Coordinates of C-alpha atoms in Angstrom, one line a residue:
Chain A
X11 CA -4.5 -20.1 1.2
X12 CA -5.1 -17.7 4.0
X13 CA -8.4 -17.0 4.9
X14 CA -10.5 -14.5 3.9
X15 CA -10.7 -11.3 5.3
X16 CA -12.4 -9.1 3.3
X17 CA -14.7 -7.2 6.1
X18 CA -14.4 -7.4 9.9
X19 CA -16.6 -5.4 11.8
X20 CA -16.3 -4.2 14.9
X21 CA -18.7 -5.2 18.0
X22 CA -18.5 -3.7 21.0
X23 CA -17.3 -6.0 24.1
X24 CA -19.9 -5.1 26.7
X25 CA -22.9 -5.0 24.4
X26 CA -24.9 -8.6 24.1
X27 CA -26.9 -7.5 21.8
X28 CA -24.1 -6.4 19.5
X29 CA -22.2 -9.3 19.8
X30 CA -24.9 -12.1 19.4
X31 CA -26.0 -10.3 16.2
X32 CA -22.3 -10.8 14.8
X33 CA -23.2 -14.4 13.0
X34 CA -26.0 -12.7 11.6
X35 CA -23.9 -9.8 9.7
X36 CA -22.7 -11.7 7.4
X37 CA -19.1 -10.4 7.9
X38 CA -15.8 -12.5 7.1
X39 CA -14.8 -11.7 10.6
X40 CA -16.2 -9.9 13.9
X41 CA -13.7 -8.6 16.1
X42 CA -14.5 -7.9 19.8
X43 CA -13.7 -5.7 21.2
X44 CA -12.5 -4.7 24.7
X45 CA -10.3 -1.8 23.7
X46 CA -11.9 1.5 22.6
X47 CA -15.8 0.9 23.0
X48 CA -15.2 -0.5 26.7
X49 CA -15.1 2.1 29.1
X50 CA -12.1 1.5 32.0
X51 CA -14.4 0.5 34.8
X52 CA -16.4 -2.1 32.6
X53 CA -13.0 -4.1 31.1
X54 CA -13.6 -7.3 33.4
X55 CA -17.3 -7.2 32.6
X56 CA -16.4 -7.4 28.7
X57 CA -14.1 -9.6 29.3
X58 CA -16.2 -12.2 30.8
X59 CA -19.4 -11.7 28.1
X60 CA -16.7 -11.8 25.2
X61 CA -15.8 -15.4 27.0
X62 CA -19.3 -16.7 27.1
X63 CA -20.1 -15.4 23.7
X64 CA -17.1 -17.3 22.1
X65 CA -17.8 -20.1 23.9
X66 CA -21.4 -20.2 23.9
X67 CA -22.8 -18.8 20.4
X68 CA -22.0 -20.2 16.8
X69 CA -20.9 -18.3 14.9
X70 CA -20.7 -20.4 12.1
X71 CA -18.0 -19.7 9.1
X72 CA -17.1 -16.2 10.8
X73 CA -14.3 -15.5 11.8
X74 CA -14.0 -14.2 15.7
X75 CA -11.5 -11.5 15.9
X76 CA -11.1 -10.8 20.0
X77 CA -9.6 -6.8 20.0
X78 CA -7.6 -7.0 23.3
X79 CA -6.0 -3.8 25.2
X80 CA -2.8 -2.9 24.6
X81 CA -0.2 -4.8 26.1
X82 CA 0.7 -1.7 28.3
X83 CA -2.5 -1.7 29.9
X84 CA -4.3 -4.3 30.9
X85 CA -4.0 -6.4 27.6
X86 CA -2.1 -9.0 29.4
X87 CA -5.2 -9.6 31.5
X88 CA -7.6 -9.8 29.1
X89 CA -5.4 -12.5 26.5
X90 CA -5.6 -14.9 30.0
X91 CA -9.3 -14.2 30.0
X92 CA -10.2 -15.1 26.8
X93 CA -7.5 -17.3 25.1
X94 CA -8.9 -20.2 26.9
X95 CA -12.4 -20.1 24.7
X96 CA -10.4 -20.4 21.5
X97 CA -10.7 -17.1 19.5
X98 CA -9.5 -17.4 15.8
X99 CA -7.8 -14.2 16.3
X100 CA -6.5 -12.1 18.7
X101 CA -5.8 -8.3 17.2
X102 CA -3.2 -6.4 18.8
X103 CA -3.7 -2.5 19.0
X104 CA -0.6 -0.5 19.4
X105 CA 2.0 -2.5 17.9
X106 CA 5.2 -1.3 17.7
X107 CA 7.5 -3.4 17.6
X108 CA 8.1 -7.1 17.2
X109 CA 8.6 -8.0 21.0
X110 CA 5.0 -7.0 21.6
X111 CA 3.8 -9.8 18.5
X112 CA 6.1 -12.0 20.7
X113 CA 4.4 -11.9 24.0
X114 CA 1.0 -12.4 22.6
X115 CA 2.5 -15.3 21.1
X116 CA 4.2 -16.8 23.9
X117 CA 0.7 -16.4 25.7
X118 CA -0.6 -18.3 22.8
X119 CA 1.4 -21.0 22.7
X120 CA 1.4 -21.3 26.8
X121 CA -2.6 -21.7 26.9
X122 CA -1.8 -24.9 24.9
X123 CA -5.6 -24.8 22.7
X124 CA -5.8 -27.3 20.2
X125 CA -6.4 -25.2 17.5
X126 CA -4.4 -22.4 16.2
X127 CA -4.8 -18.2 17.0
X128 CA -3.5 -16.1 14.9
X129 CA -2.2 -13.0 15.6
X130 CA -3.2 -9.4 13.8
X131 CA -1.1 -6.7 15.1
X132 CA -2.9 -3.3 14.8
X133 CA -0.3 -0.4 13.6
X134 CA -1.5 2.9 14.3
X135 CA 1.2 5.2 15.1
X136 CA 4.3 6.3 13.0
X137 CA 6.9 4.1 15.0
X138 CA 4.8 0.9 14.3
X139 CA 4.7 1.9 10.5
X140 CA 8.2 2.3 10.8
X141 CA 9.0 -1.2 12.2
X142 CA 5.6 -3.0 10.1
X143 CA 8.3 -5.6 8.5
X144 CA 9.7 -6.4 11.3
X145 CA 6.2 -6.4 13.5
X146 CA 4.9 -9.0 10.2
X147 CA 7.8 -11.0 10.7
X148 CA 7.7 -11.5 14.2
X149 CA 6.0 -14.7 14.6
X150 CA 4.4 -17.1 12.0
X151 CA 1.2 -16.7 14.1
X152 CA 1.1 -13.2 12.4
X153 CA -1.2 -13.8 9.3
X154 CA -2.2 -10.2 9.0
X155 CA -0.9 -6.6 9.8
X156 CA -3.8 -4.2 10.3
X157 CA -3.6 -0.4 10.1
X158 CA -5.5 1.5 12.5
X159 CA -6.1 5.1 10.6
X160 CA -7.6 7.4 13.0
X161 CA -4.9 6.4 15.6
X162 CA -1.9 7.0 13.1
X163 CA -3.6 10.4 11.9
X164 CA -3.7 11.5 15.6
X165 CA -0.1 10.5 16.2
X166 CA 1.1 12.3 13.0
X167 CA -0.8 15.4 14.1
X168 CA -2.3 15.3 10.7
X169 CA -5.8 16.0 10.2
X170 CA -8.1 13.0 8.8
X171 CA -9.6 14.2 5.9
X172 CA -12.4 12.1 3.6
X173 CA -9.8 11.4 0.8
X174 CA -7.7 10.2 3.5
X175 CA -4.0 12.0 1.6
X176 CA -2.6 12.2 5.0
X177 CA -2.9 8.3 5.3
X178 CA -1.6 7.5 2.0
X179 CA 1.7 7.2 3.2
X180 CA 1.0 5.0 5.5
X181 CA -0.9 2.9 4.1
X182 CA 1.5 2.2 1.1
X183 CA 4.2 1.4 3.8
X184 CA 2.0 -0.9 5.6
X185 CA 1.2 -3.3 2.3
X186 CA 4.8 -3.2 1.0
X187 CA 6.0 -4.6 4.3
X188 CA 2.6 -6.9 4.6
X189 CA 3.7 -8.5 1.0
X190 CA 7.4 -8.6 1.7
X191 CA 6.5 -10.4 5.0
X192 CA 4.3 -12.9 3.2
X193 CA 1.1 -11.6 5.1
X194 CA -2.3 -10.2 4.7
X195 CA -2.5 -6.4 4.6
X196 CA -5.8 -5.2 6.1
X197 CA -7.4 -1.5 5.8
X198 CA -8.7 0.7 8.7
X199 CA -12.4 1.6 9.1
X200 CA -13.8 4.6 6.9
X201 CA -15.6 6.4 10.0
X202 CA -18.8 7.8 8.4
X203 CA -21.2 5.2 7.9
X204 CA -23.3 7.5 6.4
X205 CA -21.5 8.4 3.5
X206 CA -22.0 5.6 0.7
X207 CA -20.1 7.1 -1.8
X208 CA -17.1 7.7 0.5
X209 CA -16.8 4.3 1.4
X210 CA -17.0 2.5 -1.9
X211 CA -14.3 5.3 -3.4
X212 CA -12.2 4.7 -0.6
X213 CA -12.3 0.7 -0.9
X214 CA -11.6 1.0 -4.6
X215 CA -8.9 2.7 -4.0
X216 CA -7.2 0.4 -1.0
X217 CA -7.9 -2.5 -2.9
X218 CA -6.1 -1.0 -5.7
X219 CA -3.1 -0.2 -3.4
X220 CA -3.0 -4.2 -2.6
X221 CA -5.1 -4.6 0.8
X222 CA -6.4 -7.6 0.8
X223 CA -9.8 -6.3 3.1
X224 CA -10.7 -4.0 5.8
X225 CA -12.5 -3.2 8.9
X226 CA -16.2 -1.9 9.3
X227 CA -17.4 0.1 12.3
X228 CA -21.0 0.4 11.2
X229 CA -22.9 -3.5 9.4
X230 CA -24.3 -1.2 5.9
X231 CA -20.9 -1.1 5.4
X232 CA -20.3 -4.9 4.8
X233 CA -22.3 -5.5 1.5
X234 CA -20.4 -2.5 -0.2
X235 CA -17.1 -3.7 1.2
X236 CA -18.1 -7.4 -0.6
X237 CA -19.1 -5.7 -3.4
X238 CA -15.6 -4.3 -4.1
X239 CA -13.7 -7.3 -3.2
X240 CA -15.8 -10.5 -4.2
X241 CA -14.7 -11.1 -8.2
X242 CA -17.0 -10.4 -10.6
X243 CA -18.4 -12.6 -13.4
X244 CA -16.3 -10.8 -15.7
X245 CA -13.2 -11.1 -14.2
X246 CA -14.0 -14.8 -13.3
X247 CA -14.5 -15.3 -16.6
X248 CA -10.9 -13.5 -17.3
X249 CA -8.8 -14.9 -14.7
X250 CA -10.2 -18.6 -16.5
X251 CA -9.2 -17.8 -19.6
X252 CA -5.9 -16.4 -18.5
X253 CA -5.0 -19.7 -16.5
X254 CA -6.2 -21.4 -19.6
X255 CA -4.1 -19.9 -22.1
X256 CA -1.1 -20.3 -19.7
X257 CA -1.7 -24.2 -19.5
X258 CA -1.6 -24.5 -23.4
X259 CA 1.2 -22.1 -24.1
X260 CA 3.1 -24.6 -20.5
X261 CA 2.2 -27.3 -23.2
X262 CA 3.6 -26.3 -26.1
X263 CA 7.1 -25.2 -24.4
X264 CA 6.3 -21.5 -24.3
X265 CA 6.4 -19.4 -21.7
X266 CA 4.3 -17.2 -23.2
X267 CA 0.5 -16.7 -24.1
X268 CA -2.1 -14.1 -25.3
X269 CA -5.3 -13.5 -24.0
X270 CA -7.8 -10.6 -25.7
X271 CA -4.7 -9.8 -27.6
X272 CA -2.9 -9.0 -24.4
X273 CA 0.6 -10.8 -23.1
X274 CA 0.0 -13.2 -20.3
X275 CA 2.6 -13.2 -17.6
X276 CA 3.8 -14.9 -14.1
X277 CA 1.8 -11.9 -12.2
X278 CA -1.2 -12.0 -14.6
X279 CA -1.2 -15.5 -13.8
X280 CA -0.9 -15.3 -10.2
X281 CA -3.4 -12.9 -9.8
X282 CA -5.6 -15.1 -12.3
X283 CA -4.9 -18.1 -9.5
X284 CA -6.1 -15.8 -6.7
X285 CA -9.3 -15.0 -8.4
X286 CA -10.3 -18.3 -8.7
X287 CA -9.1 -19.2 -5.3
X288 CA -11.5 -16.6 -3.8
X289 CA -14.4 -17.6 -5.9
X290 CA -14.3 -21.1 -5.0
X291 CA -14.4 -19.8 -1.5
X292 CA -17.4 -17.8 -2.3
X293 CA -19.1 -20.9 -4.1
X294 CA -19.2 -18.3 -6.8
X295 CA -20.1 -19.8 -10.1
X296 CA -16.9 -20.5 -12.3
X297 CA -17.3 -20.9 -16.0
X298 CA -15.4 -23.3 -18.5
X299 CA -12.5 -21.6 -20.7
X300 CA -13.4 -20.0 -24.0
X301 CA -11.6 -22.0 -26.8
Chain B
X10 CA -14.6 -19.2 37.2
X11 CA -12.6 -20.2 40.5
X12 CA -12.8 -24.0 41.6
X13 CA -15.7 -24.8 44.0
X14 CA -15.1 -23.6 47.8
X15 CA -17.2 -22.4 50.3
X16 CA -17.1 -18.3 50.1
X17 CA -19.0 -15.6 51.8
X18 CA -19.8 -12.3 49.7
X19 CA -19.3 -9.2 52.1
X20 CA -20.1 -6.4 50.2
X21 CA -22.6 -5.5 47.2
X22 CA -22.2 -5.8 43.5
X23 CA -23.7 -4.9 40.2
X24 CA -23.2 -5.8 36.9
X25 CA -24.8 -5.7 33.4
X26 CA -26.6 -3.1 31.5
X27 CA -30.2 -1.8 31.9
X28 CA -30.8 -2.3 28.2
X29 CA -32.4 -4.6 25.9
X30 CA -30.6 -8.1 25.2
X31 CA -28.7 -7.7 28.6
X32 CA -29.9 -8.6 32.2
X33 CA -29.0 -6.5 35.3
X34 CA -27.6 -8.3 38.2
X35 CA -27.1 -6.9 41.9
X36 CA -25.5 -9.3 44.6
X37 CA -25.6 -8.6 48.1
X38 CA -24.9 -10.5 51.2
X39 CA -27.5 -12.6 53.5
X40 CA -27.4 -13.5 56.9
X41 CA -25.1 -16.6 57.7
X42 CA -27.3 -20.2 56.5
X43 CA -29.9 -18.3 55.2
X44 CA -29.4 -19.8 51.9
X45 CA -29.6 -18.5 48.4
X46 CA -32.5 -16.2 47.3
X47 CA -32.6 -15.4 44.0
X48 CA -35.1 -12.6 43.0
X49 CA -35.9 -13.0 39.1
X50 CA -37.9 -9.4 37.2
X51 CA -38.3 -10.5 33.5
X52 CA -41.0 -9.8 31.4
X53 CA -40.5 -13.1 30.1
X54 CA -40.4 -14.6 33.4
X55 CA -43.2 -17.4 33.0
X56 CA -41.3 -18.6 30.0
X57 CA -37.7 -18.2 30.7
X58 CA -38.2 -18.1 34.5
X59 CA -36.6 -21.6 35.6
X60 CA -33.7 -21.4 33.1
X61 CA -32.7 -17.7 34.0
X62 CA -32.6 -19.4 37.9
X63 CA -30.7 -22.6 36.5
X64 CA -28.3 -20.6 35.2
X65 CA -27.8 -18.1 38.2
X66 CA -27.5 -21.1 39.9
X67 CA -25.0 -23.0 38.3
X68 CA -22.5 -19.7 38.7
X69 CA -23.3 -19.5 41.7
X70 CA -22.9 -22.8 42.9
X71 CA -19.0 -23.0 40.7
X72 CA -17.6 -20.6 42.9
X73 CA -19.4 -22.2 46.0
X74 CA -20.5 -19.7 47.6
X75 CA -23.9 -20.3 50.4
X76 CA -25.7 -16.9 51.7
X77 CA -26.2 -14.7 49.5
X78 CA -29.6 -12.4 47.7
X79 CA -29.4 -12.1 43.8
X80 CA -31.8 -9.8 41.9
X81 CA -31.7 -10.1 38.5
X82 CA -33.9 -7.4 35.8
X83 CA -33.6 -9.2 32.7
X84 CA -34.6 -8.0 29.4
X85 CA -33.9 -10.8 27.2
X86 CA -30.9 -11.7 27.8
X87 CA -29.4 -15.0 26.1
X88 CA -28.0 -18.1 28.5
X89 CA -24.2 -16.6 27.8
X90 CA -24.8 -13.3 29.2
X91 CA -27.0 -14.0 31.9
X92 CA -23.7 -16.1 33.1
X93 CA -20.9 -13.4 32.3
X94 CA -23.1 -11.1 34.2
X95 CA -23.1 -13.3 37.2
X96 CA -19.6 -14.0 37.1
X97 CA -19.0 -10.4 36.9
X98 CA -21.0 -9.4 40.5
X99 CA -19.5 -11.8 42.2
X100 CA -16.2 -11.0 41.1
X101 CA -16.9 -7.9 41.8
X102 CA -18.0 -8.6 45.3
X103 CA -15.1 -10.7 46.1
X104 CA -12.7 -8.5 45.0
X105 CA -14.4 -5.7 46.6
X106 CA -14.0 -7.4 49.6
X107 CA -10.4 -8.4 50.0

């Protein structure tokens, strides 16, 4: 099962305080980042504390995401930099196409680590929603695609807007190719960390559309983003039964089975699977099947 | 960090930010076989005093250089970024002075 990837949050590259909190947040992931918050003239600073840091802190079960520049700037530089203390992850912003995924994984597979980086291509701009299938397929490093919203409003010339219409789009495209590609599909940041309400509204409503986590900019954000996407005891409870009811009706020849009066399903099943998969990963408490 | 060799910083450079959790580093060059003088401002200082300089050191020391003055104004930085922040002036310097 792929990992999960519920939350990521966002740590600034140049900031030590930032990044050694990261174990601490209790995030599935921290990304690094020496794109956006790093200011031109303080890359090679970032790139060498983001080194250390990996190689240096524990950060335990978290996953460490390193944001690197695009591949048109200086993003070349800072894969060399940092590839050889063994990031899970390396996130690619501006991806557009599937030779870009391709060069990030040549560089991989050149620095010769013994463990494996995956790749998370960042799509944030029409062309790379356009070419998301082909950008998911382009390497079986890719476990991820990753949509970048304020970027792709920007490049639009939309305006970004708290219901986030002008992203729908977008987004919808980005999990369709995601799922077609056999890969995680994960969510942009909701930018105002103050707003609660706005964030748990919007993370109904991507998990709904089929991401399977997304980004945080701001650590109040992580507990609500959980909240939304850990299973709850109810549908624990359901997704047992479910699985249940499929093995007895398996057993008796049928493909067929009813659970609460409702028909049971391939994809009822499989998401019943994916439930429980989570939970275990979550050492959440799973209860025996109601006869 | 660059195998060891004997190098001479020409030219000064900073790195780090002048905030908590971070340590600010300036490099500048010394006189030829005066040594290395490292020049430690940390409130924490009597604690943390010899490892800060153990540290500096050990960068120091990888890239092999032999004159140079180091100030460092730390304000509780951890081991990892004391380092990067070393590396970073002196790659800096070097660079600077090509």
């Amino acid at each position: 099962m792929a990992r999960l990837r519920r939350s990521r949050i966002y740590l600034p590259g140049n900031r030590p305080r930032m990044i050694q909190k990261g174990p601490l947040l209790g995030a599935d992931a921290v990304i690094l980042d020496l794109e956006d918050s790093v200011s031109p003239e303080q890359k090679d600073a970032a790139r060498f504390l983001v080194t250390n840091a990996i190689k240096s802190l524990n950060f335990g079960e978290t996953e460490v995401m390193v944001r690197i520049n695009p591949l048109s700037t200086c993003g070349l530089e800072d894969l060399a930099a940092v590839l050889p203390a063994g990031p899970d992850a390396i996130v690619v912003p501006k991806s557009e196409n599937r030779e870009g995924v391709q060069t990030v994984e040549k560089a991989i597979l050149q620095s010769n680590l013994s463990k494996r980086v995956a790749i998370l291509p960042l799509i944030e701009s029409a062309k790379g929603i356009l070419n998301a299938y082909e950008i998911a397929g382009a390497s079986t490093l890719v476990e991820a695609i990753t949509f970048g919203g304020e970027d792709f409003t920007q490049d639009i010339g939309a305006t970004r807007t708290r219901e986030g219409r002008e992203i729908f789009l977008g987004r919808s495209m980005l999990v369709i190719a995601a799922k077609a590609a056999g890969v995680q599909a994960l969510d942009t940041v909701f930018s105002d960390f103050n707003d609660e309400e706005g964030l748990r509204n919007d993370t109904l409503a991507i998990k709904q559309m089929g991401f399977d986590g997304r980004a945080a900019i701001h650590p109040s954000q992580i507990e609500i983003i959980h909240d939304i996407y850990t299973p709850t005891d109810a549908e624990i409870r359901h997704a047992v039964n479910v699985i249940r009811a499929s093995e007895i009706a398996r057993g008796k020849g049928s493909g067929v089975a009813v659970v609460n009066g409702k028909m049971i399903d391939k994809p009822i099943i499989e998401r019943a699977e994916k439930i429980i998969r989570i939970a275990e990963r979550l050492d959440l408490p799973i209860p025996e099947p109601e006869e | 960090m660059a195998a060891p060799r004997t190098v001479r910083i020409l030219r000064e450079a900073k790195a780090g930010l002048d905030e908590r959790g971070d340590v600010l580093v300036c490099l500048s060059p010394a006189a030829e076989n005066s040594g290395i003088q490292i020049a430690i401002e940390s409130t924490l200082k009597s604690l943390f005093g010899d490892q800060i300089r153990a540290s500096v050191l050990g960068v120091i020391e990888g890239y092999g250089l032999k004159d140079l003055k180091l100030t460092v104004r730390d304000q509780g930085a951890l081991d990892y970024a004391i380092r990067a922040r070393v590396q970073t002036a002196i790659e800096r310097a070097l660079k600077e002075g090509e």
